[in-house]
Short mmCIF file of C-alpha atoms and ligand atoms in Angstrom, two decimals:
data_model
loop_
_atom_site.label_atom_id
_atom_site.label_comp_id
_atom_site.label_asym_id
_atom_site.label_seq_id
_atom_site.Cartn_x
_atom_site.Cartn_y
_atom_site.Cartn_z
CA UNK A 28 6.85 20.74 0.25
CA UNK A 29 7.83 17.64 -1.68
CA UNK A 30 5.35 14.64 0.25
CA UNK A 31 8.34 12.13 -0.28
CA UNK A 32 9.45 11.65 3.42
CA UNK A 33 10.98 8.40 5.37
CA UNK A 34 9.56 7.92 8.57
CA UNK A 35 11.59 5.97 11.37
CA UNK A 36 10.26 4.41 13.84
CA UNK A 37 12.59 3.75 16.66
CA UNK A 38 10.22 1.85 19.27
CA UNK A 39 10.30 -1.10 16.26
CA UNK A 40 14.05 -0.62 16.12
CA UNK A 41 14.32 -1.31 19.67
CA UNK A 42 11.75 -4.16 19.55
CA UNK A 43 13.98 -5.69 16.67
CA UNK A 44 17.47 -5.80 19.13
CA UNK A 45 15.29 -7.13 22.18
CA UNK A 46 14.25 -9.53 19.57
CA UNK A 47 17.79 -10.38 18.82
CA UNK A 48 18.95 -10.65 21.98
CA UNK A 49 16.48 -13.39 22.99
CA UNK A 50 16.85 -15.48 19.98
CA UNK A 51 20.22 -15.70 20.83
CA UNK A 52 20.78 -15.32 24.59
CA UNK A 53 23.83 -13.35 24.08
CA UNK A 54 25.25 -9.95 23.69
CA UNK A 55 24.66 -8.02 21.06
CA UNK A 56 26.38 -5.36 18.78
CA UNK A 57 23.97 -3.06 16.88
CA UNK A 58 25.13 -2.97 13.84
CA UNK A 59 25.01 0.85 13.01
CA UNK A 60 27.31 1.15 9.81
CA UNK A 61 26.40 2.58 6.44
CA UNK A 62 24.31 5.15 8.52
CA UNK A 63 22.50 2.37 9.99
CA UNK A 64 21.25 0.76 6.69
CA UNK A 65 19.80 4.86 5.72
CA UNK A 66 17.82 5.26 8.87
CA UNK A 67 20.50 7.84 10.53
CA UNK A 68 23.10 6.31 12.65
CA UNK A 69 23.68 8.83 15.69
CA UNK A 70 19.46 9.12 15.82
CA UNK A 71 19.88 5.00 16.03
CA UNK A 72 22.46 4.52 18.19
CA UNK A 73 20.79 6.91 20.83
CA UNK A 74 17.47 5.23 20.33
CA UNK A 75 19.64 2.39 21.60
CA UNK A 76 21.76 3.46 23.83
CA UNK A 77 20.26 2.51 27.45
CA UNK A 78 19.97 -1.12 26.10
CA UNK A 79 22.58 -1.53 23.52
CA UNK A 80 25.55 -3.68 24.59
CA UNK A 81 27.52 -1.68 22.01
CA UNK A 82 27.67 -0.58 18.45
CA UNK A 83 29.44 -1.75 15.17
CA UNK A 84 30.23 0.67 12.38
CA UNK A 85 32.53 -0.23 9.38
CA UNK A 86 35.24 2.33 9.82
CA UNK A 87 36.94 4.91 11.95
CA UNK A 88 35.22 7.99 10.34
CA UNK A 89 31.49 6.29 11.13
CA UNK A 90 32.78 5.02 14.80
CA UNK A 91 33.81 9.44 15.26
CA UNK A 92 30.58 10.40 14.33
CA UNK A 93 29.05 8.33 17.17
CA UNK A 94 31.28 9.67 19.74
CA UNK A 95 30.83 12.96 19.15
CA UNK A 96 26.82 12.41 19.35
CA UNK A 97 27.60 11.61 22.60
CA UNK A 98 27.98 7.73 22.75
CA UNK A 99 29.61 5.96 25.21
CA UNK A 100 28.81 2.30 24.54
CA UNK A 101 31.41 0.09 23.25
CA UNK A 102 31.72 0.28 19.00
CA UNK A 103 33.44 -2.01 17.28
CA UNK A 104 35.53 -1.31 14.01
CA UNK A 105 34.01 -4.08 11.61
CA UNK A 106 36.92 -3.94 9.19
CA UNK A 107 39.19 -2.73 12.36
CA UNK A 108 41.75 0.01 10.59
CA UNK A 109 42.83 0.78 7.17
CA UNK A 110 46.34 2.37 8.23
CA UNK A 111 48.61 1.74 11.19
CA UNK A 112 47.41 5.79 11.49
CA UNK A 113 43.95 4.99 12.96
CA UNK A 114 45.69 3.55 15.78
CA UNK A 115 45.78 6.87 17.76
CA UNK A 116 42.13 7.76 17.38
CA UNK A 117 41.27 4.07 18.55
CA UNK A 118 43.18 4.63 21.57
CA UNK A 119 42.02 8.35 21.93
CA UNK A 120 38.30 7.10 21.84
CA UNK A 121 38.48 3.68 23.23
CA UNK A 122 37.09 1.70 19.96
CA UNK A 123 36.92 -2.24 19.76
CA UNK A 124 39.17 -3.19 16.86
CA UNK A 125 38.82 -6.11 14.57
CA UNK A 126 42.46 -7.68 13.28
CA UNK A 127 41.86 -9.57 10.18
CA UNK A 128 45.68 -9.29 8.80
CA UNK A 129 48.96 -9.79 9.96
CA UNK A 130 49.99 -6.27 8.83
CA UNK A 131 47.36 -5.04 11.25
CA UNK A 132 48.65 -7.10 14.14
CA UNK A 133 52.31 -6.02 13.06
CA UNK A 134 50.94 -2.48 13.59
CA UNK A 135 49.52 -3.07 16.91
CA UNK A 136 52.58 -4.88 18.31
CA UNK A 137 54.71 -1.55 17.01
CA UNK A 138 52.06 0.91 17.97
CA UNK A 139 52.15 3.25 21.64
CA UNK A 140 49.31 2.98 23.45
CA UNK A 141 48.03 4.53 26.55
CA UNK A 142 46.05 1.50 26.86
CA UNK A 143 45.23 -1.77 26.21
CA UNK A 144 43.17 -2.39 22.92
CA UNK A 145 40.08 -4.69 23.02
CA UNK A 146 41.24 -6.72 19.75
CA UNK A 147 37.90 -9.03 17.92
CA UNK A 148 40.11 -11.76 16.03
CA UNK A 149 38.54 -12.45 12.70
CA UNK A 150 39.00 -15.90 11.70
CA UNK A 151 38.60 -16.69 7.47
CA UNK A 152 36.54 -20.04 8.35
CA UNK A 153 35.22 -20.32 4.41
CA UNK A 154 33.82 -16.84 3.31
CA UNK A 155 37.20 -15.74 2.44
CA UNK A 156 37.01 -12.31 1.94
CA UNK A 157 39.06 -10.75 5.05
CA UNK A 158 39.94 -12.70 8.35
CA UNK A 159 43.29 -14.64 8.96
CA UNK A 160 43.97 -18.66 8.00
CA UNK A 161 42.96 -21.37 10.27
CA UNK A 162 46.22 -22.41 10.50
CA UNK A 163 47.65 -18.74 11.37
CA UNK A 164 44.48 -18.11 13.85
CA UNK A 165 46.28 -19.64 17.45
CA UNK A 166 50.23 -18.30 16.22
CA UNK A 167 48.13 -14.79 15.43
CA UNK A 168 46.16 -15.46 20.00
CA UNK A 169 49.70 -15.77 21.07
CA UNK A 170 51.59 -12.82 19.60
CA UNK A 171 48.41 -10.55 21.00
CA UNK A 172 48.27 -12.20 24.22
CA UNK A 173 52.06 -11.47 24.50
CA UNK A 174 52.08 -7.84 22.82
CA UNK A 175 51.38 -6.30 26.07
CA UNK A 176 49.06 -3.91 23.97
CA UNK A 177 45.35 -5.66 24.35
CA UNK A 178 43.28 -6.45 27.44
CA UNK A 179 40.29 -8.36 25.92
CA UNK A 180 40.54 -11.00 22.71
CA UNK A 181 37.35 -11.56 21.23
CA UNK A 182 37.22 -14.80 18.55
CA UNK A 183 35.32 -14.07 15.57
CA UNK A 184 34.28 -15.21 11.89
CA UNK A 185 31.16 -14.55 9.40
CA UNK A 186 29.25 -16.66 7.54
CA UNK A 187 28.62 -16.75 3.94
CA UNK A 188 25.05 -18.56 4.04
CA UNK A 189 23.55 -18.44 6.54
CA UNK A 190 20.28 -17.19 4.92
CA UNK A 191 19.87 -20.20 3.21
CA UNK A 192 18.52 -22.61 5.61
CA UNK A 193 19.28 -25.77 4.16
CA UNK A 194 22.71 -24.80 3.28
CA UNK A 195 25.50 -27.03 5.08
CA UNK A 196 27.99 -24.55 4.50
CA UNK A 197 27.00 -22.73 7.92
CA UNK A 198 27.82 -25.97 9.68
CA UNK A 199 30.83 -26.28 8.01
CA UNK A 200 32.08 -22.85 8.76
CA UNK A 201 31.27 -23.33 12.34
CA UNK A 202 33.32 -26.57 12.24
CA UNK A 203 36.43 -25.09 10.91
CA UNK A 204 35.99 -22.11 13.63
CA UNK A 205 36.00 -24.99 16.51
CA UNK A 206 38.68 -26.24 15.12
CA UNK A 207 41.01 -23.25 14.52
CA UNK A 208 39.90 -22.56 18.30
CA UNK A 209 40.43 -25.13 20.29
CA UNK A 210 41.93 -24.76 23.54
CA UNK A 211 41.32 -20.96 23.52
CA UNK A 212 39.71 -19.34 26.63
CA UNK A 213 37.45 -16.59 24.99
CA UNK A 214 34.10 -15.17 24.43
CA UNK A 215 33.17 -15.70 20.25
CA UNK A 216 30.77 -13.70 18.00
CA UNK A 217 29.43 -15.25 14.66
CA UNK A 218 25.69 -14.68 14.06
CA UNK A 219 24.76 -11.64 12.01
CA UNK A 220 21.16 -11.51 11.52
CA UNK A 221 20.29 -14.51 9.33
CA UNK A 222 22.45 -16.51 11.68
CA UNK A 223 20.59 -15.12 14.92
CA UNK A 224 17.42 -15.94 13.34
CA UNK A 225 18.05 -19.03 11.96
CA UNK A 226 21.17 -20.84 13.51
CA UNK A 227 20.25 -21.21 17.21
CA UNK A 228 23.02 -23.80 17.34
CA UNK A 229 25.54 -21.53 17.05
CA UNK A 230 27.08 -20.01 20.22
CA UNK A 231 26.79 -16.31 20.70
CA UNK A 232 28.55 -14.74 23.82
CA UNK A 233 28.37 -11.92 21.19
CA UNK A 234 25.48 -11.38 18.15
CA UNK A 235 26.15 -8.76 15.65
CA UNK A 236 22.46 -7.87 14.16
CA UNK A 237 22.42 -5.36 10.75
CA UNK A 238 19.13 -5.98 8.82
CA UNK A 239 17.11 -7.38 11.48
CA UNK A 240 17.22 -3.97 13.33
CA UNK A 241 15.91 -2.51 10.95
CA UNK A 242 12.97 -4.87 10.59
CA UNK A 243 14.21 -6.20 7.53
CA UNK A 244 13.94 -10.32 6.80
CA UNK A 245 17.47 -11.83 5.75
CA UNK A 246 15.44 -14.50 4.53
CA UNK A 247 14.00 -15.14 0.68
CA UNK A 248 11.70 -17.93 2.32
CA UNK A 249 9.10 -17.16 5.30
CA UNK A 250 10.40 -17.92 9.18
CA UNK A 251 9.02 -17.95 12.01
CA UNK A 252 11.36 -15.55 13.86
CA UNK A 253 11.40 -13.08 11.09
CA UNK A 254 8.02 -12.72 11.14
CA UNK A 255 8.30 -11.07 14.51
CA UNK A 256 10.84 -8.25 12.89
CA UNK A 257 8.88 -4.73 12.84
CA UNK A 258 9.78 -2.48 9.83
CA UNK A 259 11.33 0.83 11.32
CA UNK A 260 11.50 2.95 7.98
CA UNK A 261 8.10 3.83 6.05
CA UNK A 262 8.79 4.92 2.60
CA UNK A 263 5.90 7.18 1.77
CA UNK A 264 4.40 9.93 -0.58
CA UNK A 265 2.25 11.04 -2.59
CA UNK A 266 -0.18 10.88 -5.07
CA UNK A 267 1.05 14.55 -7.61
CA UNK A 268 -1.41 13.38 -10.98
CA UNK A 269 -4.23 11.28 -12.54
CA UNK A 270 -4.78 10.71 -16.11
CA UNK A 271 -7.27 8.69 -17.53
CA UNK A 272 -5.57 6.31 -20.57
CA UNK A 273 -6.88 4.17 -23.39
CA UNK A 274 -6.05 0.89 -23.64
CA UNK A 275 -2.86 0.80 -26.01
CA UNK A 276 -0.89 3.87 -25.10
CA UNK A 277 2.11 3.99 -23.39
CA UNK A 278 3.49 5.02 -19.81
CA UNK A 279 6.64 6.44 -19.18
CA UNK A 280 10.32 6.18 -20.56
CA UNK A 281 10.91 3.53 -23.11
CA UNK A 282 6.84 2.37 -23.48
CA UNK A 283 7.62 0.13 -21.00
CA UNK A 284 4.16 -0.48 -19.70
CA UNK A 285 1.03 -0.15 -21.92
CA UNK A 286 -1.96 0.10 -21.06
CA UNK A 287 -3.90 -3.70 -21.23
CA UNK A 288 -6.94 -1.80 -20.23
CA UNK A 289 -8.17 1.59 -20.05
CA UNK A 290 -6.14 2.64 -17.13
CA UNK A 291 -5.88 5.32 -14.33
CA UNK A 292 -2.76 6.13 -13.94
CA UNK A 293 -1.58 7.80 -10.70
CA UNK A 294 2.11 9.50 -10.35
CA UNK A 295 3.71 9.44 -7.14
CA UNK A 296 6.42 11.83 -6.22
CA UNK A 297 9.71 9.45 -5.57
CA UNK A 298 12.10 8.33 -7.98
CA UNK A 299 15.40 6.70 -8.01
CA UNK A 300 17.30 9.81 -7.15
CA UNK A 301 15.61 9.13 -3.36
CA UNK A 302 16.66 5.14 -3.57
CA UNK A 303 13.76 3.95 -5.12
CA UNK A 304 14.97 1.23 -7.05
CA UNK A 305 15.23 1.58 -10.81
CA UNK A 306 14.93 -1.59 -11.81
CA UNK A 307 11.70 -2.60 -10.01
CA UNK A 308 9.56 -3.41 -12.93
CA UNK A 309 5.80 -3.55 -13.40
CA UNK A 310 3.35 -5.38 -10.65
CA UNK A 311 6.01 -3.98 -7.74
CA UNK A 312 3.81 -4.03 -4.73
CA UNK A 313 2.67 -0.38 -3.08
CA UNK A 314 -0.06 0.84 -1.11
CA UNK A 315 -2.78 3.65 -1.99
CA UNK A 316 -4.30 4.71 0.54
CA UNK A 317 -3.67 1.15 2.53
CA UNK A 318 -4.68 -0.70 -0.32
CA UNK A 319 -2.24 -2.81 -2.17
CA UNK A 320 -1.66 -1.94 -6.25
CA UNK A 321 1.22 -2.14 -8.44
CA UNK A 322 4.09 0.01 -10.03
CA UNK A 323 3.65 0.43 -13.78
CA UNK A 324 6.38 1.53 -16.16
CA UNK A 325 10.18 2.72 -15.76
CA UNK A 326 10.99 4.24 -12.25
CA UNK A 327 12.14 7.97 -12.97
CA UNK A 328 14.49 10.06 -11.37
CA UNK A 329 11.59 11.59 -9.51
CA UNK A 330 8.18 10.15 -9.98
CA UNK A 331 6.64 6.84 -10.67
CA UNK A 332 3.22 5.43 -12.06
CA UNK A 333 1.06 3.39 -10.42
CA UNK A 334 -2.17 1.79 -11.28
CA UNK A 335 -5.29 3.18 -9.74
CA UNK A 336 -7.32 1.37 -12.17
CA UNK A 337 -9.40 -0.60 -9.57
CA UNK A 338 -8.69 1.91 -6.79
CA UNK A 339 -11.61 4.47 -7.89
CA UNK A 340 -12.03 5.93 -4.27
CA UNK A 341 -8.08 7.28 -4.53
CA UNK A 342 -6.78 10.46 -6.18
CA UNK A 343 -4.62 13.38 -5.81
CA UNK A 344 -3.12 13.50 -2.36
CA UNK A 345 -3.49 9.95 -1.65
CA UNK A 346 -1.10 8.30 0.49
CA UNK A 347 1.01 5.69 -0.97
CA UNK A 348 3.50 3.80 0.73
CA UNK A 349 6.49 2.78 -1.24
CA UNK A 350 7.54 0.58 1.76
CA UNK A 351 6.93 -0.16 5.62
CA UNK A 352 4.50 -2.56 7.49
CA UNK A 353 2.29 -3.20 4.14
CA UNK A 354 4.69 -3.33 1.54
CA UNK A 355 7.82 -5.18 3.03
CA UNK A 356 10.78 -3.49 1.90
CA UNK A 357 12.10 -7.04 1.31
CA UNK A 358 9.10 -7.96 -1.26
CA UNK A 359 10.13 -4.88 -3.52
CA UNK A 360 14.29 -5.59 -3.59
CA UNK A 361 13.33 -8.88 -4.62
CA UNK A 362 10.95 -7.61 -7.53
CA UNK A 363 14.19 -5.45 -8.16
CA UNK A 364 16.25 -8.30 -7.94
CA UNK A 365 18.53 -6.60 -5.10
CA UNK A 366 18.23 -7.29 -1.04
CA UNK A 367 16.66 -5.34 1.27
CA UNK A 368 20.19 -4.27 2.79
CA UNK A 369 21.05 -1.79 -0.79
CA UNK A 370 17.38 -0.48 -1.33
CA UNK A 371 18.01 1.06 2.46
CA UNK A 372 21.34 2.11 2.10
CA UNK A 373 20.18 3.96 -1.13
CA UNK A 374 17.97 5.90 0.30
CA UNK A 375 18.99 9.47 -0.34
CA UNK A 376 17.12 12.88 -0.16
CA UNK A 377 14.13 12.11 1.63
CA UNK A 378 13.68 13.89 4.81
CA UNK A 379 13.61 11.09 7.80
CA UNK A 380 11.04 11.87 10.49
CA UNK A 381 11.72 10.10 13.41
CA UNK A 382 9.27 8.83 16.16
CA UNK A 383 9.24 6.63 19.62
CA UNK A 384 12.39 8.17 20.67
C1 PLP B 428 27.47 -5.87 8.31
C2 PLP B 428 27.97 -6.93 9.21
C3 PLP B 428 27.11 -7.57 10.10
C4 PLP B 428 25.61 -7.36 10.09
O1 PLP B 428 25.06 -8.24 9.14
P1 PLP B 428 23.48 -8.39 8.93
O2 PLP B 428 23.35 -9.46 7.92
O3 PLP B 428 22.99 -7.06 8.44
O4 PLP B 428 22.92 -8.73 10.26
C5 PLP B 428 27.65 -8.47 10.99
N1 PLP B 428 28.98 -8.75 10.99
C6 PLP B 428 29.84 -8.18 10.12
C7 PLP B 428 31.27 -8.54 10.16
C8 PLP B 428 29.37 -7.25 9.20
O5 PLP B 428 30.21 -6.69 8.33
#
């Protein structure tokens, strides 16, 4: 068997939501989408489910695929519905529904119901990507309040920056949200996970935490809070070959390393067909054997080099972990110049292996 294999943890995953639910007092929404960052959504969401307040998932298709594991928490429809359609299914399976468009609260007015909706208004308060106007946000209250069709209105809005800590833009969003709610009686969610860990100012009746479940930092910079996240996935394999190289001759596609030094070179079995990221040059961080080396050369489809040079005691079959609690996963998307967020969501064709259900 292949040795490439992702283990999940979910005692850290649960440790990660307690986590966010102190730092910010509140609620919180795991936020499951994407298959929960790669680490399996249904196994994540039950690892959850006698503590979660509820779920989040970006569509109707990921928000079915709960249910029918058996998941009775509340999940929330990030992105709410992409046709008036979905409507039925919402209502069928009692989903939480963000309304970030007029044309969706059109379609709720119009729609039949068997009961009332639990609508999240989305407020654009300076990210603009999706969520209504400011100065459409109380007009948009009213006509839901007065639809008949919803039970529950919960205010909401996202930030664009809150990992960067000395950004004033968070303060400014946050300013614009008072603003555009003022005088309305309602709970509010606005802190994903940079904004749990790092905007305690903000209130939170409801948190939405993504990358901090998953023991990820948001964070380029070291913080304090962070630092307490416990990695849940463990990229691992192993070493499948050993050749001894002269200094001057080349590794891998393209020459892109040669050797400085004569240099042991040890290929791993993962490649960029399991997520790995292609682009993480030479001197990416791994482990052999629990001690700390570097990538050399191109990342293949299915193997990579690393350099055993001063690592004498490892060999075939050595362990080497591509990420987890030695290597952050976080410290090789930034060699790769991506976030930790797409290096999990890539991961593809590794078996998971789950423990601490
Ligand atoms: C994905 C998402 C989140 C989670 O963000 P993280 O940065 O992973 O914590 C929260 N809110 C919304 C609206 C999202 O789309």
């Amino acid at each position: 068997m292949r040795p490439a294999q992702a283990l999940i943890d979910l005692a850290a995953l649960r440790h990660n939501y307690q986590l966010a639910r102190q730092c910010s007092g509140g609620k919180a929404l795991a936020v499951v989408k994407a298959d929960a960052y790669g680490h399996g959504a249904v196994l994540c969401a039950q690892a959850l489910q006698a503590e979660a307040d509820g779920f989040a998932v970006a569509c109707i298709e990921e928000a079915l695929e709960l249910r029918a594991a058996g998941i009775t928490q509340p999940i929330l429809l990030l992105e709410g519905f992409f046709e008036a359609s979905e409507l039925a299914l919402i209502d069928q399976h009692q989903l939480w529904c963000v309304v970030h468009s007029l044309w969706q609260l059109d379609a709720i007015e119009q729609a039949r119901l068997s009961r009332p909706l639990q609508v999240w208004l989305k407020l654009d308060s300076g990210m603009h990507r999706v969520g209504l106007f400011p100065e459409q946000y109380q007009a948009a209250y009213r006509r839901l309040q007065a639809s008949g069709k919803v039970d529950k209105i919960v205010l909401m809005s996202h930030f664009a920056r809150a990992d960067e800590l000395d950004c004033p833009r968070t303060e400014e969003q946050l300013a614009v949200f008072n603003a555009a709610r003022d005088g309305l009686q309602a709970e509010v969610s606005l802190r994903n996970s940079p904004a749990i860990l790092g905007w305690p100012q903000v209130p939170s009746d409801w948190v939405r935490p993504g990358i901090m479940l998953y023991g990820a930092t948001p964070f380029e910079q070291a913080q304090t809070l962070a630092a307490q996240l416990k990695p849940v996935m463990t990229l691992q394999s192993k070493i499948i070959g050993v050749r001894e190289l002269p200094a001057g001759e080349p590794v891998g596609y393209a020459a892109r390393f040669v050797a400085e030094r004569p240099t042991r070179v040890g290929v791993v079995a993962m490649g960029y067909a399991d997520g790995y990221p292609r682009h993480a040059p030479t001197g990416t961080p791994v482990a052999v054997d629990g001690q700390l080396t570097r990538i050399i050369g191109r990342v293949s489809m299915d193997m990579l080099t690393v350099d055993l040079t001063d690592l004498p005691q490892t060999g075939l079959g050595s362990r080497v972990e591509l990420w987890g609690a030695q290597v952050l996963a976080s410290d090789v998307a930034a060699q790769a110049q991506t976030i930790p967020y797409q290096i999990f969501c890539n991961l593809r064709r590794v078996p998971r292996l789950y423990s601490g259900q």
